[in-house]
mmCIF file of C-alpha atoms in Angstrom:
data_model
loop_
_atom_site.group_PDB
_atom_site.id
_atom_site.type_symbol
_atom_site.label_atom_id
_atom_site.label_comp_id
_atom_site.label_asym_id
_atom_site.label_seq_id
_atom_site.Cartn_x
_atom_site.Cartn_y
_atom_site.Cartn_z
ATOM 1 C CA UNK A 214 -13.814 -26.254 21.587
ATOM 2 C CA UNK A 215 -13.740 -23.894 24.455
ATOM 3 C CA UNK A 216 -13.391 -19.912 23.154
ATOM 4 C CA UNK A 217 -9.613 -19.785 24.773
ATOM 5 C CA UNK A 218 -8.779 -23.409 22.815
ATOM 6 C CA UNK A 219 -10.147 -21.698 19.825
ATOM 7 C CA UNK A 220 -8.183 -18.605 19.971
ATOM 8 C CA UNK A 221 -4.834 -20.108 20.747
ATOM 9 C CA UNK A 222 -5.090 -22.817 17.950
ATOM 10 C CA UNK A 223 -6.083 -20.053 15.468
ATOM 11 C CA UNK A 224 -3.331 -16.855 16.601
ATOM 12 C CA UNK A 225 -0.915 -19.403 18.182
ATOM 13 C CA UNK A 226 0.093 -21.937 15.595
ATOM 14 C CA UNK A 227 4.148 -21.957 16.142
ATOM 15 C CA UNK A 228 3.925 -24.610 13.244
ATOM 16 C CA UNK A 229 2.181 -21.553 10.813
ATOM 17 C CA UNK A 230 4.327 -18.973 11.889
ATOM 18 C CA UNK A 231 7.780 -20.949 11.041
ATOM 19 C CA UNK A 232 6.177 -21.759 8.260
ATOM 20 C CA UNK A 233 5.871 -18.082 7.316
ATOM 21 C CA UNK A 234 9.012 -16.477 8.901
ATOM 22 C CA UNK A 235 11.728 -16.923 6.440
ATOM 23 C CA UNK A 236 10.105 -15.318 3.292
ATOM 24 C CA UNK A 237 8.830 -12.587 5.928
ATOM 25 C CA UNK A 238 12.562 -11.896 7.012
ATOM 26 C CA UNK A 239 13.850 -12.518 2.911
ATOM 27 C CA UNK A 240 10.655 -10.565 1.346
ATOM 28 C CA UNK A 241 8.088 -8.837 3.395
ATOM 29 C CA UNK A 242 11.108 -7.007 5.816
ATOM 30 C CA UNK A 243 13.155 -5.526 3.373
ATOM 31 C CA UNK A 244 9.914 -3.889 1.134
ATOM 32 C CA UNK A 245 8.162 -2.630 4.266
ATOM 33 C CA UNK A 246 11.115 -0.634 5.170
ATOM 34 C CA UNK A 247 11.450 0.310 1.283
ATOM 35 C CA UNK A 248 8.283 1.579 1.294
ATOM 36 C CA UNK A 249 8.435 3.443 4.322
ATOM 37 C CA UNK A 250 12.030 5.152 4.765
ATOM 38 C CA UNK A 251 11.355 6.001 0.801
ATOM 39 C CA UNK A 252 7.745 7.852 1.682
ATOM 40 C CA UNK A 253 8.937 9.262 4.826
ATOM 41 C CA UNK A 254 12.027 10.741 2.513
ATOM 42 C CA UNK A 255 10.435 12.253 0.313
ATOM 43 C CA UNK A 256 7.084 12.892 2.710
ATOM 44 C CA UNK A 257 9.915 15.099 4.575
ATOM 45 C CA UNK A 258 10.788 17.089 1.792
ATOM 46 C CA UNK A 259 7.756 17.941 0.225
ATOM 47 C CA UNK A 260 6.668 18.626 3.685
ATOM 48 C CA UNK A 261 9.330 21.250 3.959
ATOM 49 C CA UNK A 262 7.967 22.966 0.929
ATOM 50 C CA UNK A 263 4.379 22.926 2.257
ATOM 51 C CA UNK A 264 6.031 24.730 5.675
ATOM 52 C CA UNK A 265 7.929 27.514 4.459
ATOM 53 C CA UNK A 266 4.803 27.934 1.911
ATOM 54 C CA UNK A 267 2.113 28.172 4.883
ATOM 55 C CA UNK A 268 3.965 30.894 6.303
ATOM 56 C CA UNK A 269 4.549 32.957 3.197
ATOM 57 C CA UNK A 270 3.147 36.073 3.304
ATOM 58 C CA UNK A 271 1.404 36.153 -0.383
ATOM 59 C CA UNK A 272 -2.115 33.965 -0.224
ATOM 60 C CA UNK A 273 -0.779 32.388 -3.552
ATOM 61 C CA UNK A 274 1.476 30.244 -1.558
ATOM 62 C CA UNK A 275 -0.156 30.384 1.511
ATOM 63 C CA UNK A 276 -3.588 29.604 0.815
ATOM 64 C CA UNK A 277 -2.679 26.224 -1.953
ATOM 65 C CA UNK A 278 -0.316 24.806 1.015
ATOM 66 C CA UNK A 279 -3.355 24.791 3.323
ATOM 67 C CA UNK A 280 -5.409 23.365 0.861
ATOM 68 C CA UNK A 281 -3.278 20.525 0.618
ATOM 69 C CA UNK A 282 -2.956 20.284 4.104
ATOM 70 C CA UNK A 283 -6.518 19.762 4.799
ATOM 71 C CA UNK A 284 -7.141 17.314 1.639
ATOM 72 C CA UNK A 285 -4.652 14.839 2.538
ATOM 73 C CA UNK A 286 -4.957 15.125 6.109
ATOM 74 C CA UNK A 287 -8.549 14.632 5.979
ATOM 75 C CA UNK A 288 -9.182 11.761 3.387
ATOM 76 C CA UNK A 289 -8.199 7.913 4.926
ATOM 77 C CA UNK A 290 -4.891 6.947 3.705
ATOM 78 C CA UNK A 291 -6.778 3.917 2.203
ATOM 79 C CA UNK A 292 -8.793 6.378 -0.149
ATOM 80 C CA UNK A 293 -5.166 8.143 -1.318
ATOM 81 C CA UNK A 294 -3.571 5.217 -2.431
ATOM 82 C CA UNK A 295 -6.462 3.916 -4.211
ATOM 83 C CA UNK A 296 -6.740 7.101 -6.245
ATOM 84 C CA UNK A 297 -3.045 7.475 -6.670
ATOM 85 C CA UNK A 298 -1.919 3.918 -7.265
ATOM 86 C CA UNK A 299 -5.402 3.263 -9.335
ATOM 87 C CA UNK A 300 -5.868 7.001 -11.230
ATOM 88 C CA UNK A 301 -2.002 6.949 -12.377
ATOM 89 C CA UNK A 302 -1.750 3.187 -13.314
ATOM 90 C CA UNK A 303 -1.829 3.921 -17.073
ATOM 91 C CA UNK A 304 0.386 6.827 -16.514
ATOM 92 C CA UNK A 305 2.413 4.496 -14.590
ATOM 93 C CA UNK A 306 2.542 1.334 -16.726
ATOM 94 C CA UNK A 307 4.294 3.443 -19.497
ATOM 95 C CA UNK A 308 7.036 5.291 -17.273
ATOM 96 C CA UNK A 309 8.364 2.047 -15.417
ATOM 97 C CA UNK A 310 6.084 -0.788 -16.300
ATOM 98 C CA UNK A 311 3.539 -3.507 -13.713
ATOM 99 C CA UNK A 312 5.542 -1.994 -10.914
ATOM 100 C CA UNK A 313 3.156 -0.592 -7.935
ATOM 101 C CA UNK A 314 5.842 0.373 -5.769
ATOM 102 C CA UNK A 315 6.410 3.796 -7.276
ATOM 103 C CA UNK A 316 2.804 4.963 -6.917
ATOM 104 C CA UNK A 317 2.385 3.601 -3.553
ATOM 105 C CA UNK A 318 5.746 5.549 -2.240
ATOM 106 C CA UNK A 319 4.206 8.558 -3.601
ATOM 107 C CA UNK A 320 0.934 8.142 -2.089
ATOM 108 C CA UNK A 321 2.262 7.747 0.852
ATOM 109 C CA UNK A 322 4.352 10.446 0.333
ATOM 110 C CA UNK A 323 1.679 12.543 -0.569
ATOM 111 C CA UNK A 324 -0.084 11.581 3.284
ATOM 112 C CA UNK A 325 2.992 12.048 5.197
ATOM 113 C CA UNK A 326 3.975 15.447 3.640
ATOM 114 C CA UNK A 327 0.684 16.838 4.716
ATOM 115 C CA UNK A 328 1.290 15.844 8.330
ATOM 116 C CA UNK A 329 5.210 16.678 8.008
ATOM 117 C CA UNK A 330 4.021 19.858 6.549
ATOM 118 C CA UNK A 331 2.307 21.283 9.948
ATOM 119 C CA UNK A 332 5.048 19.855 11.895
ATOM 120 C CA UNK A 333 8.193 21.463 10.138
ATOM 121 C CA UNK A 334 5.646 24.794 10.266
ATOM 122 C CA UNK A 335 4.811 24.611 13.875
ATOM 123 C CA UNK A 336 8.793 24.149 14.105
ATOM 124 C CA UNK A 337 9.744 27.374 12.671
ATOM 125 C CA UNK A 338 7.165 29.156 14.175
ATOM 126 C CA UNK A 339 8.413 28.283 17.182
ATOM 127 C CA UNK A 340 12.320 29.753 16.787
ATOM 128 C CA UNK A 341 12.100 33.487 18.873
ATOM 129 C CA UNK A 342 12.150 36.570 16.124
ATOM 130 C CA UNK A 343 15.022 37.564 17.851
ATOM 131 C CA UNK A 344 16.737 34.878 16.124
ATOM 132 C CA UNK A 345 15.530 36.040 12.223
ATOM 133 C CA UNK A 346 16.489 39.252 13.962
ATOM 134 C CA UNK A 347 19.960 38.520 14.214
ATOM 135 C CA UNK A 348 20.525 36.881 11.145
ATOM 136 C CA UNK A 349 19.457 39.369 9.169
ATOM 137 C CA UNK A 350 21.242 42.399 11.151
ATOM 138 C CA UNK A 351 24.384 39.857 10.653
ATOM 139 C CA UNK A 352 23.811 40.650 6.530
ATOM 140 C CA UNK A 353 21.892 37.588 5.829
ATOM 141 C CA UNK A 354 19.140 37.503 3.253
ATOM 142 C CA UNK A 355 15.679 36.099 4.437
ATOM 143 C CA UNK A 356 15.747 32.975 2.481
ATOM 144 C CA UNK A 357 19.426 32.350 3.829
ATOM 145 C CA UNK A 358 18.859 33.414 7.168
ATOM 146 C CA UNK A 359 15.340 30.596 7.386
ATOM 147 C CA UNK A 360 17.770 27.739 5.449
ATOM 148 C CA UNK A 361 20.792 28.289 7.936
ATOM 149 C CA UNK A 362 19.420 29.504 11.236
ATOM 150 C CA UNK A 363 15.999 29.227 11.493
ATOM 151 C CA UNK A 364 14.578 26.025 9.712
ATOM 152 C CA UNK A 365 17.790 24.076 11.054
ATOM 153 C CA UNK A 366 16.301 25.146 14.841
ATOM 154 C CA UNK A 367 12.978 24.433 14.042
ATOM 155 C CA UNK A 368 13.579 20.908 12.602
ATOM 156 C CA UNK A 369 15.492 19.540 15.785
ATOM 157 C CA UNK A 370 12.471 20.907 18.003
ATOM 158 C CA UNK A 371 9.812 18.792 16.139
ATOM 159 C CA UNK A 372 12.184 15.595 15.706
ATOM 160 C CA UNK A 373 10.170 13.699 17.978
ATOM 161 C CA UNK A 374 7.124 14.362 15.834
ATOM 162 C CA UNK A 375 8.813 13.612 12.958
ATOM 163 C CA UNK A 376 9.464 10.122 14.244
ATOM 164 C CA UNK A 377 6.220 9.760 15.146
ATOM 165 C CA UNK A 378 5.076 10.401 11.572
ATOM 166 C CA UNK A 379 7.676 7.277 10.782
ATOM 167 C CA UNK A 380 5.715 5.489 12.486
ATOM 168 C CA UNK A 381 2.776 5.926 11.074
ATOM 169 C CA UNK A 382 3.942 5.431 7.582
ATOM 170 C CA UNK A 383 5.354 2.050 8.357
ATOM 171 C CA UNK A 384 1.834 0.829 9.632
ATOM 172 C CA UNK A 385 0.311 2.563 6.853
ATOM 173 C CA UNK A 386 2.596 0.996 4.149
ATOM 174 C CA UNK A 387 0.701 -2.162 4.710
ATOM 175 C CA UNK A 388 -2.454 -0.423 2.665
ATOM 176 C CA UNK A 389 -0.181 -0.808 -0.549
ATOM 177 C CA UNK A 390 -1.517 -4.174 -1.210
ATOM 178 C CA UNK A 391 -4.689 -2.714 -2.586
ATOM 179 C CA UNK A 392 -2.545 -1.937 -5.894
ATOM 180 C CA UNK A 393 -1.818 -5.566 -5.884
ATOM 181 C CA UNK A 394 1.665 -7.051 -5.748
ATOM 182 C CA UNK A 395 3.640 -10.115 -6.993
ATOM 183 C CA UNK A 396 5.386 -12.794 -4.913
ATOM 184 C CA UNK A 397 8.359 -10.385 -4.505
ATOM 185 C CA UNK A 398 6.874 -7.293 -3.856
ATOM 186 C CA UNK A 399 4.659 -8.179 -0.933
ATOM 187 C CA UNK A 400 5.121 -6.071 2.428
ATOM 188 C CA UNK A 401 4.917 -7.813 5.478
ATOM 189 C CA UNK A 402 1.021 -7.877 6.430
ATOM 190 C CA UNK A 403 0.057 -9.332 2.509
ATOM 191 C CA UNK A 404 2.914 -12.080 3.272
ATOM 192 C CA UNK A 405 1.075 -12.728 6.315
ATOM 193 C CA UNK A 406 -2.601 -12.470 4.348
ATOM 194 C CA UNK A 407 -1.228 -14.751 1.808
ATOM 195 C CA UNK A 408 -0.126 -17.492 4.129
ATOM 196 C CA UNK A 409 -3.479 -17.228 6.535
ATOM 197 C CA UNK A 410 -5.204 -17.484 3.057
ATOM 198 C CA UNK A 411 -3.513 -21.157 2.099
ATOM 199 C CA UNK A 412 -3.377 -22.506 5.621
ATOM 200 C CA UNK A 413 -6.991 -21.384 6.659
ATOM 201 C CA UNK A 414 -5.010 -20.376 9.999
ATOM 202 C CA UNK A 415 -4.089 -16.536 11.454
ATOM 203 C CA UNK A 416 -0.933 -17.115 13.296
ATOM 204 C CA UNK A 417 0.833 -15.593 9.816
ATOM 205 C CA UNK A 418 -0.894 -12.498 10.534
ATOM 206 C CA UNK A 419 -0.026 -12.408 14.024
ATOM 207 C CA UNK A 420 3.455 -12.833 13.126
ATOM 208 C CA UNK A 421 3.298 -10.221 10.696
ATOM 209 C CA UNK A 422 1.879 -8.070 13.513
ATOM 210 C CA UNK A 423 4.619 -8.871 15.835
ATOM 211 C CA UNK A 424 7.142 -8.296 13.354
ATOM 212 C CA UNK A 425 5.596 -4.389 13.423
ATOM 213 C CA UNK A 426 5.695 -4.081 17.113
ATOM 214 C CA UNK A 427 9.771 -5.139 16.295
ATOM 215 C CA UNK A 428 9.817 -1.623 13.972
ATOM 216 C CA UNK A 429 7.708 0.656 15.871
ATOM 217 C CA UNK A 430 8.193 -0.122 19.701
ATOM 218 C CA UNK A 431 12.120 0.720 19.462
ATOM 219 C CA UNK A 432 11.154 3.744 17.418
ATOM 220 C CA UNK A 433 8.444 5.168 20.082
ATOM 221 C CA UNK A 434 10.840 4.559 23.046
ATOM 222 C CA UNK A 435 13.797 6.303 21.240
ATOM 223 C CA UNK A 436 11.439 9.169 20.644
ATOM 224 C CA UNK A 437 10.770 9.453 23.913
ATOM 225 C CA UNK A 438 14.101 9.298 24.912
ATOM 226 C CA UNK A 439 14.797 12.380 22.449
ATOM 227 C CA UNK A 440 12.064 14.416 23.714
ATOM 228 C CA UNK A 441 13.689 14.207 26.949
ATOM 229 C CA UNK A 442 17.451 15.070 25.872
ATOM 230 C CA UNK A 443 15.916 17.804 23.631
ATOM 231 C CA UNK A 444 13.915 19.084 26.471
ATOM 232 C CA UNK A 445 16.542 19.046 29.322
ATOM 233 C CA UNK A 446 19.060 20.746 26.517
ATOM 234 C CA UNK A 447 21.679 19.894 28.928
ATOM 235 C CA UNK A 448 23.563 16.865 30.627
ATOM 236 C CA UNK A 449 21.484 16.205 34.007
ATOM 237 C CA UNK A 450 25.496 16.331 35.392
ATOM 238 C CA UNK A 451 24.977 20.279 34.936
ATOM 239 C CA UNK A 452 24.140 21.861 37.963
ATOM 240 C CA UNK A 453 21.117 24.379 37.105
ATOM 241 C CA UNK A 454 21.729 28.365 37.351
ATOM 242 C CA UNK A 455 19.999 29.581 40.435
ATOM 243 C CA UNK A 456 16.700 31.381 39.829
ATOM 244 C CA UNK A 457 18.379 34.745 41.260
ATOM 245 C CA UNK A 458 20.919 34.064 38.929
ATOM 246 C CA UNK A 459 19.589 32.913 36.084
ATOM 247 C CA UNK A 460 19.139 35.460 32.911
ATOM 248 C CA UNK A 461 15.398 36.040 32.143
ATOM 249 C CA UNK A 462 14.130 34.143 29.372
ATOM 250 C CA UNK A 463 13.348 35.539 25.667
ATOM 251 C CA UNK A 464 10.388 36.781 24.856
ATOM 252 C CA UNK A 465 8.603 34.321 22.164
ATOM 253 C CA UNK A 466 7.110 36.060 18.941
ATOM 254 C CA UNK A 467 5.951 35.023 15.773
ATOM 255 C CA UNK A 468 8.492 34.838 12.866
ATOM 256 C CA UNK A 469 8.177 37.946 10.518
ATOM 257 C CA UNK A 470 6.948 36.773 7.829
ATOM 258 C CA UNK A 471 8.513 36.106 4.105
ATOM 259 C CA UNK A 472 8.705 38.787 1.567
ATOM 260 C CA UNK A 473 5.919 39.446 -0.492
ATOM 261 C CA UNK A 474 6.381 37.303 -4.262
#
């Protein structure tokens, strides 16, 4: 067979692919998107902590946050879950039993919050001091014055990013199968693995892959439609301030920092 007969009849097998699609709509669907929208949950929260802990004042919080930044931002995601899913197993087996999921949300979890982490902090960072100002001239502690006017700013800047980082977790989510799964806890790729596995054919996977692009394509272009809105900050309707007219913009500094703890 010619290279081009070859590579349709092993990627392009319709027969394969119905074959595989209902148990990846019934199975593999749903626990992707468990896995993911769980991790990128809590990810997001944990990442929050990390943020308003890198720009703490006292090196005790400071100096563990970055730590943690550069660990799990620096090891493969591959090498996380393995250590999580394998080093807690025991730990696991006795709090809810043969179940992987748990340790794999957390390990992912674990990766996202250390990206989520520098994104919330670049965030806040980037809110004017006049803002913090404000607030606290208005009577406002510091903590309430970062919950209610500055972290709230801060997080709609970087919601592009943060959807970016969704992304990434729902590809990544497909690296739980090292922990090994049952029939009904396979994601979408091992579905796919399974089924090239029996048939000896990789149209499964290919499905499996086009079932991703269905997740993350929508997702990209309705990031980049929210960069744009968030950018523009106005309907395009709005006619613009003349430059004469227009006030002069805000002079950008760094957020005061937290109070010594």
């Amino acid at each position: 067979m010619d290279p081009l007969s070859t590579l349709w009849s092993t990627f392009f097998d319709w027969s394969s692919m119905r074959q595989a699609l209902p148990e990846m709509l019934a199975v593999g669907l749903r626990n992707t998107l468990v896995l993911s929208v769980s991790a990128a949950l809590l990810g997001s929260v944990l990442g929050m902590v990390l943020a308003v802990a890198g720009i703490a004042r006292t090196r005790w919080l400071r100096w563990p946050a970055r730590i943690y930044t550069d660990v799990f931002r620096g090891l493969p995601a591959a090498a996380t879950i393995l250590l999580i899913g394998v080093g807690l197993a025991p730990l696991g087996l006795q709090v809810w039993g043969p179940n992987p999921y748990p340790l794999g949300v957390l390990a992912l979890s674990l990766i996202a919050a250390g990206y989520l982490g520098e994104i919330f902090r670049a965030g806040i960072l980037s809110v004017e001091a006049a803002q913090l100002e404000g607030a606290r001239a208005l009577g406002l502690s510091w903590g309430a014055a970062m919950r209610l006017v500055i972290i709230p700013q801060g997080v709609r800047r970087v919601l592009p990013a943060w959807v970016n980082q969704l992304i990434a977790l729902i590809k990544d989510s497909s690296l739980v199968y090292f922990l090994g799964l049952v029939a009904s806890q396979r994601d979408l790729f091992r579905i796919g693995q399974d089924h090239a596995a029996t048939t000896g054919n990789e149209s499964a996977l290919l499905l499996a892959g086009l079932f991703y692009l269905v997740l993350t394509v929508p997702l990209t272009h309705a990031v980049n439609w929210l960069d744009r809105r968030l950018r523009q900050g106005r309907p395009s309707g709005v006619q613009a301030e003349s430059d004469d007219d227009a006030p002069a913009p805000a002079a950008t500094h760094p957020l005061p920092a937290g109070p010594r703890t």
